[in-house]
Coordinates of C-alpha atoms and ligand atoms in Angstrom, one line a residue:
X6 CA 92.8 33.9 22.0
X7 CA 95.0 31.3 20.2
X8 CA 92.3 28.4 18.7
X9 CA 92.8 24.5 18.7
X10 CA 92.6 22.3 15.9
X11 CA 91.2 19.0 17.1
X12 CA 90.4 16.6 14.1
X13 CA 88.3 18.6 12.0
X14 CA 86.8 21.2 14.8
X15 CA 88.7 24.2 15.8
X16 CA 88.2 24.9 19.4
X17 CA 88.7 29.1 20.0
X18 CA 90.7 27.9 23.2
X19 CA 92.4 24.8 24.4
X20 CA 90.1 24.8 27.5
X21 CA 86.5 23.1 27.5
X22 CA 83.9 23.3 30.4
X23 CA 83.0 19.6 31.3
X24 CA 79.9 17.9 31.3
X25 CA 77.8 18.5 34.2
X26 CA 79.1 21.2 35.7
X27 CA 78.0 24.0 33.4
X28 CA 74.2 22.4 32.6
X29 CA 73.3 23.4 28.9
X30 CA 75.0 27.0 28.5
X31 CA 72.1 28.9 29.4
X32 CA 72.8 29.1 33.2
X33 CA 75.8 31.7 33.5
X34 CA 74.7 33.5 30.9
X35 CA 74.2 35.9 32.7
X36 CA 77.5 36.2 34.4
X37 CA 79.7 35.0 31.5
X38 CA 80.2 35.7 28.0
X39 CA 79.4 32.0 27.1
X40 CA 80.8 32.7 23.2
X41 CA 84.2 33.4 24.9
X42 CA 84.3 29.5 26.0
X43 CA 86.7 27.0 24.2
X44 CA 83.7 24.6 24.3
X45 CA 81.4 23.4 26.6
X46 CA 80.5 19.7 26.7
X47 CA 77.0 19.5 28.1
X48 CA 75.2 17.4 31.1
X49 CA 74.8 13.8 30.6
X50 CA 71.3 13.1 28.1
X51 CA 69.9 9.7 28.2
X52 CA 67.5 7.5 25.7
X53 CA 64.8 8.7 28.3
X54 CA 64.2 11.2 31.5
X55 CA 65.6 10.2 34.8
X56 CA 64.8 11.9 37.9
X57 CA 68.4 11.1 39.3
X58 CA 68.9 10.2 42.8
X59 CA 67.5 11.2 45.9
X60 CA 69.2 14.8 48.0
X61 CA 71.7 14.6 49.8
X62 CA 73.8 14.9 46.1
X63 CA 76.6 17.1 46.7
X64 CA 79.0 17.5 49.5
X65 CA 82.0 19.8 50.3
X66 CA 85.6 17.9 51.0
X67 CA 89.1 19.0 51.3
X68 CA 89.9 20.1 48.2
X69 CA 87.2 19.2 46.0
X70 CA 83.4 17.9 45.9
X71 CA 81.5 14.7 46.3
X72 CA 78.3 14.2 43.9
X73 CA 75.8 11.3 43.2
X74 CA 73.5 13.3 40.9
X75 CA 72.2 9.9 39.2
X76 CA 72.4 11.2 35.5
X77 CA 69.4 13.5 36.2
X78 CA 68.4 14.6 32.8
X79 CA 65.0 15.6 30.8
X80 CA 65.9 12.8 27.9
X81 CA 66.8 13.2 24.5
X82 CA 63.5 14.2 23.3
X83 CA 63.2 17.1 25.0
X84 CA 66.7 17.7 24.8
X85 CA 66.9 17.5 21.0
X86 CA 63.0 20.2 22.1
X87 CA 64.2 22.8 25.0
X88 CA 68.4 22.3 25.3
X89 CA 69.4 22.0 21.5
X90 CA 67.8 25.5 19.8
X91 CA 70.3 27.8 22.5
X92 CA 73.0 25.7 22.1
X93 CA 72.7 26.3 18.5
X94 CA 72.8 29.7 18.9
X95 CA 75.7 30.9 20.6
X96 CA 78.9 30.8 19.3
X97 CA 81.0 28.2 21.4
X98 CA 81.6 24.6 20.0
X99 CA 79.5 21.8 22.0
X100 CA 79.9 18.7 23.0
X101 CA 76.7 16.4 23.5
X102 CA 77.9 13.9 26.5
X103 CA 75.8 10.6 26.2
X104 CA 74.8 8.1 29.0
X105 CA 73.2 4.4 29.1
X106 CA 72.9 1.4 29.9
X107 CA 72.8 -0.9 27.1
X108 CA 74.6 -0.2 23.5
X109 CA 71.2 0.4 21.8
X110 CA 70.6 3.2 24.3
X111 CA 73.8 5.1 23.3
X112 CA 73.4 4.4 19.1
X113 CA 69.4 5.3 19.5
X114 CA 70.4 8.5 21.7
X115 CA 73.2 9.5 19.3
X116 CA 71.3 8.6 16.3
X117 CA 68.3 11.1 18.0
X118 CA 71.1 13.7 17.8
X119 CA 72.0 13.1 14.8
X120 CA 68.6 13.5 13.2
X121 CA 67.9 16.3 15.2
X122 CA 70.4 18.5 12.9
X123 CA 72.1 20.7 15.9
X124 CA 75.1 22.3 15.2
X125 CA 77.2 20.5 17.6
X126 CA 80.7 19.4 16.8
X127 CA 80.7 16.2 18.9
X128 CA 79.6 13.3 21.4
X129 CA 81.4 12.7 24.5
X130 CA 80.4 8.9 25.5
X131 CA 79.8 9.0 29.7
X132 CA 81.2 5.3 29.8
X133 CA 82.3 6.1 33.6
X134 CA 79.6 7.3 35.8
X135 CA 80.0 6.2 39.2
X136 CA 76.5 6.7 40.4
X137 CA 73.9 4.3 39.3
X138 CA 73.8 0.8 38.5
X139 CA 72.8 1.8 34.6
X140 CA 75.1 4.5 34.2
X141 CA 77.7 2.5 31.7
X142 CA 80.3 1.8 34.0
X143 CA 80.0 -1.9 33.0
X144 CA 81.6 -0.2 29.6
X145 CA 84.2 1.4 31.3
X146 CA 85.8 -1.4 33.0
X147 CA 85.8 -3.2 30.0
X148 CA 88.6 -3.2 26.9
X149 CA 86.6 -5.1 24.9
X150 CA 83.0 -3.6 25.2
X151 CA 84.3 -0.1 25.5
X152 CA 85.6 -0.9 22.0
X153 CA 82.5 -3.0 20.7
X154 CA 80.7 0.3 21.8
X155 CA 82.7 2.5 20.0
X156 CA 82.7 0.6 16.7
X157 CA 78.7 0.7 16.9
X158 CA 78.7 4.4 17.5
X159 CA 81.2 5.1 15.2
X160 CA 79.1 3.8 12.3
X161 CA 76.4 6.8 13.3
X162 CA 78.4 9.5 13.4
X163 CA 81.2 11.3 11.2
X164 CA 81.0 14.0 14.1
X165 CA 84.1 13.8 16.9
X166 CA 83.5 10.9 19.0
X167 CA 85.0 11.2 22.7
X168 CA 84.9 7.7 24.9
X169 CA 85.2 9.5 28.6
X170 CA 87.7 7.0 31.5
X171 CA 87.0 5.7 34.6
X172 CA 90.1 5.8 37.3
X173 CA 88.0 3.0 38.4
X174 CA 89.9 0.8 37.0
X175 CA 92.8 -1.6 37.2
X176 CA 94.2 -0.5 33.7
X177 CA 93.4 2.4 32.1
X178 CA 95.6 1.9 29.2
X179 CA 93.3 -0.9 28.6
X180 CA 90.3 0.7 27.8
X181 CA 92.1 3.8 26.3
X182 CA 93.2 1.1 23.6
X183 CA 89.9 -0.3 23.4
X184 CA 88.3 3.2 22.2
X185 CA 90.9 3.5 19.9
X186 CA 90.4 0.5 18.2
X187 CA 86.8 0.8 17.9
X188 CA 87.9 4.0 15.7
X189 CA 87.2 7.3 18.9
X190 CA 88.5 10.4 17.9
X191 CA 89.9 11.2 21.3
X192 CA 89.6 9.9 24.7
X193 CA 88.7 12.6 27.5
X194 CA 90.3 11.9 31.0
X195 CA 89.7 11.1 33.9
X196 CA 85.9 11.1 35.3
X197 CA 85.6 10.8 38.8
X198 CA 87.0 9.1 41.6
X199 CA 84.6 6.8 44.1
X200 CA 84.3 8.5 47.4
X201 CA 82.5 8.5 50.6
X202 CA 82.4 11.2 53.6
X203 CA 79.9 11.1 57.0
X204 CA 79.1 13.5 59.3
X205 CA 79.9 12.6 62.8
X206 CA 77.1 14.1 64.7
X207 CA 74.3 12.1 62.6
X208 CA 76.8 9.3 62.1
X209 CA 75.1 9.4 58.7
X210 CA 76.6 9.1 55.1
X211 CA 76.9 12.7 53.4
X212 CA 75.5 11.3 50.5
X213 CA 72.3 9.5 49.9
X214 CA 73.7 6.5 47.4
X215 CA 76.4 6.5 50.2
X216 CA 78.7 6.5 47.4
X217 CA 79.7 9.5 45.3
X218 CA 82.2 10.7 42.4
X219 CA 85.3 12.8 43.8
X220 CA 86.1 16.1 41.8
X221 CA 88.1 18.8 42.3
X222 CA 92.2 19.8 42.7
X223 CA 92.0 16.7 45.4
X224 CA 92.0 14.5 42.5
X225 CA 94.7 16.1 40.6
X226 CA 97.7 14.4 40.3
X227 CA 95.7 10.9 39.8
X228 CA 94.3 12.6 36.4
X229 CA 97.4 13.5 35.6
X230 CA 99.4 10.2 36.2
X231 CA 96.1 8.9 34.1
X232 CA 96.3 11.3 31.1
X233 CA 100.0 10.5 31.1
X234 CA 99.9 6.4 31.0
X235 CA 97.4 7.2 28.1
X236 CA 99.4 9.2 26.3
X237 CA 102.2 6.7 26.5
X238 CA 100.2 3.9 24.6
X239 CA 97.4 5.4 22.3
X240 CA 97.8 7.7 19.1
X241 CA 94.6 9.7 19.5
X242 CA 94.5 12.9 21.0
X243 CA 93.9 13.4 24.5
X244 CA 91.0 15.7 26.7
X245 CA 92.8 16.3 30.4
X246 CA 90.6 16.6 33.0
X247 CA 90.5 16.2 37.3
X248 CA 90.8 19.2 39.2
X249 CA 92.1 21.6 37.0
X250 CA 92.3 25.3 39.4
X251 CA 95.1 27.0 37.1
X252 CA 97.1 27.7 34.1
X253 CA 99.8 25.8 35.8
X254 CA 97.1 22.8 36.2
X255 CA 96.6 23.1 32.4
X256 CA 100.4 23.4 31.4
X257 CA 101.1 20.0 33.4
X258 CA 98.2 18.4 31.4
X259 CA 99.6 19.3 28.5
X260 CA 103.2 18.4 29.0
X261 CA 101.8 14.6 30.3
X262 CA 100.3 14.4 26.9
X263 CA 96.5 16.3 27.1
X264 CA 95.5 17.7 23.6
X265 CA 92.9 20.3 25.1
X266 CA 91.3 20.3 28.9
X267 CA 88.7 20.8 30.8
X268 CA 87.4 22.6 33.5
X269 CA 85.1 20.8 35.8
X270 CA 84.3 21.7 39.4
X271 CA 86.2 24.7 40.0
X272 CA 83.5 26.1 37.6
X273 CA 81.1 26.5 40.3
X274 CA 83.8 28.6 42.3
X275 CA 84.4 30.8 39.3
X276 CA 81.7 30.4 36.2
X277 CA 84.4 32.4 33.8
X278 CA 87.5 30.1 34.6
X279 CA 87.4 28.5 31.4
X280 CA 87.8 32.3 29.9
X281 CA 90.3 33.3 32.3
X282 CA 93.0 30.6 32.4
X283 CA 92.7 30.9 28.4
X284 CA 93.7 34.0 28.2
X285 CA 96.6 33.5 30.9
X286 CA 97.4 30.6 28.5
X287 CA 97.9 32.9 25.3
X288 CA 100.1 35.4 27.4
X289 CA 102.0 32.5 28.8
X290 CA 102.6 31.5 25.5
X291 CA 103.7 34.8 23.8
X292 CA 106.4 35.2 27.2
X293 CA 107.7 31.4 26.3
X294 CA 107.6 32.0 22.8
X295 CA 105.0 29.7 21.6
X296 CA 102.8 29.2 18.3
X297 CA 100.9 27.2 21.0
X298 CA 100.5 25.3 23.9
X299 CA 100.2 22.4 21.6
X300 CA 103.8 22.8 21.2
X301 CA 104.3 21.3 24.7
X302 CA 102.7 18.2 24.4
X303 CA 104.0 15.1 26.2
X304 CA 107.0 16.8 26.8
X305 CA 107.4 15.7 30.3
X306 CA 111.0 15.3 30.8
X307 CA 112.1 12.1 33.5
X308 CA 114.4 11.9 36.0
Ligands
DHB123 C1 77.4 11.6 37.8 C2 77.9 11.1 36.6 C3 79.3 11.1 36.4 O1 79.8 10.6 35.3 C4 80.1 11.4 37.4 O2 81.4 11.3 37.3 C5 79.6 11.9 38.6 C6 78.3 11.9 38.8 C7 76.0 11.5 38.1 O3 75.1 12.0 37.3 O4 75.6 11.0 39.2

């Protein structure tokens, strides 16, 4: 499998899982060789537990999935106590994705991380979470806190630091700026899209909070068009994500300007995707002729 560098980190495969859609490794273990994975960037942890919000969660659409999990997590205590030690263990680079509410919630959970010694090779910083009212989406609509944020995480951390968009928003360039200035390593793009579906026989929302995040190949071409009007105004590299399903999906990320991907719902369809369209990737690239798929990059030609 041809490897990645990405700042100092070298990825064994362009393609990541994304966060909360593989849980903390552990879970397809079972079914997958979980080394094999580019990296996997794990569920949201906040400063302290949250129970999440109430079921209905999840519900099927055309081509994709709504969710309202409400950043359900155990909290970086335990974290750092019952997720960290297997993480450390296998051989796959992770990603620690951080949620809150306030910027002392982010630096304490990083700086938690931080102390806790783990082996993991970055932070991605949830600044877009739909869901709930405390899930840092007053961040991600903002230039200037998504860079006051990044500056004040920035000071903890010589690990990669990741600010994850919002497509909620009127200009993602904006904020993509924002992180850059306040000195992010990368920006990973795009989180997902506000949605609603109800069932007519009930008449009733098909999700609790009413509201939910839209994943899956419906949202495509939206994360595309993001990753791309990113790429035309920041320096940093790029993490493409939205609905990914093949290595076709991946080679369009890459020519609108995406540094590595990710693989988020269609994980649940397929737990070894991530494995799979890697490997499609490397042959791709040995029939084109490629040192790697980096060589595309932002090469997106215009009529
Ligand atoms: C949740 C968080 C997200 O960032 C997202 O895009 C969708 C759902 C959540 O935990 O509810």
């Amino acid at each position: 499998m041809s490897s990645v560098k990405f700042g100092n980190v070298e990825f064994a495969s362009p393609i990541l899982v994304a966060s909360g859609t593989y849980g903390y490794g552990h879970e397809t273990a079972s079914m997958v060789d979980v080394n094999k994975i580019g990296g996997i960037v794990t569920k949201s942890v906040t400063r302290h537990p949250r129970e999440g919000n109430p079921p209905p969660r999840i519900a099927e659409t055309a081509s994709g999935m709504l969710n309202s999990i409400g950043l359900a997590n155990v909290g970086v205590d335990e974290y750092c106590k019952t997720k960290l030690p297997y993480l450390n263990e296998i051989d796959t680079k992770i990603i620690i994705n951080i949620a809150g509410t306030a910027i002392e919630d982010y630096v304490e959970t990083l700086q938690i991380l931080e102390a806790a010694g783990g082996n993991h090779v970055g932070y991605e910083i949830n600044i877009s979470c739909p869901n709930v009212k405390e899930g840092g989406m007053s961040f991600g609509v903002s230039a200037q806190m998504t860079e006051s944020l990044t500056t004040e995480l920035r000071k903890c951390t010589s690990k990669l630091l990741v600010m994850k968009l919002s497509p909620n928003v009127t200009s993602i360039e904006d904020i993509a700026q924002g992180a850059e200035n306040g000195g992010a390593d990368a920006v990973s793009a795009i989180n997902t899209l506000v949605g609603m579906g109800i069932d007519i026989n009930t008449r009733k929302v098909k999700i609790h909070t009413t509201f939910g995040g839209l994943s899956g190949p419906a949202i495509k071409p939206v994360a595309l068009a993001n990753v791309h009007k990113i790429f035309k105004v920041v320096n940093i590299p790029i993490i493409g994500l939205g609905g990914i399903s093949s290595t076709e999906d991946v080679i369009e990320f890459v020519l609108a300007g995406a540094d590595l991907v990710q693989i988020g719902t269609l994980n649940y369809r397929e737990p070894g995707i991530a494995i799979r369209l890697a490997d499609e990737l490397d042959q791709y690239c040995q029939n084109n002729k490629l040192t790697s798929i980096h060589d595309l990059k932002g090469l997106v030609e215009y009529h």
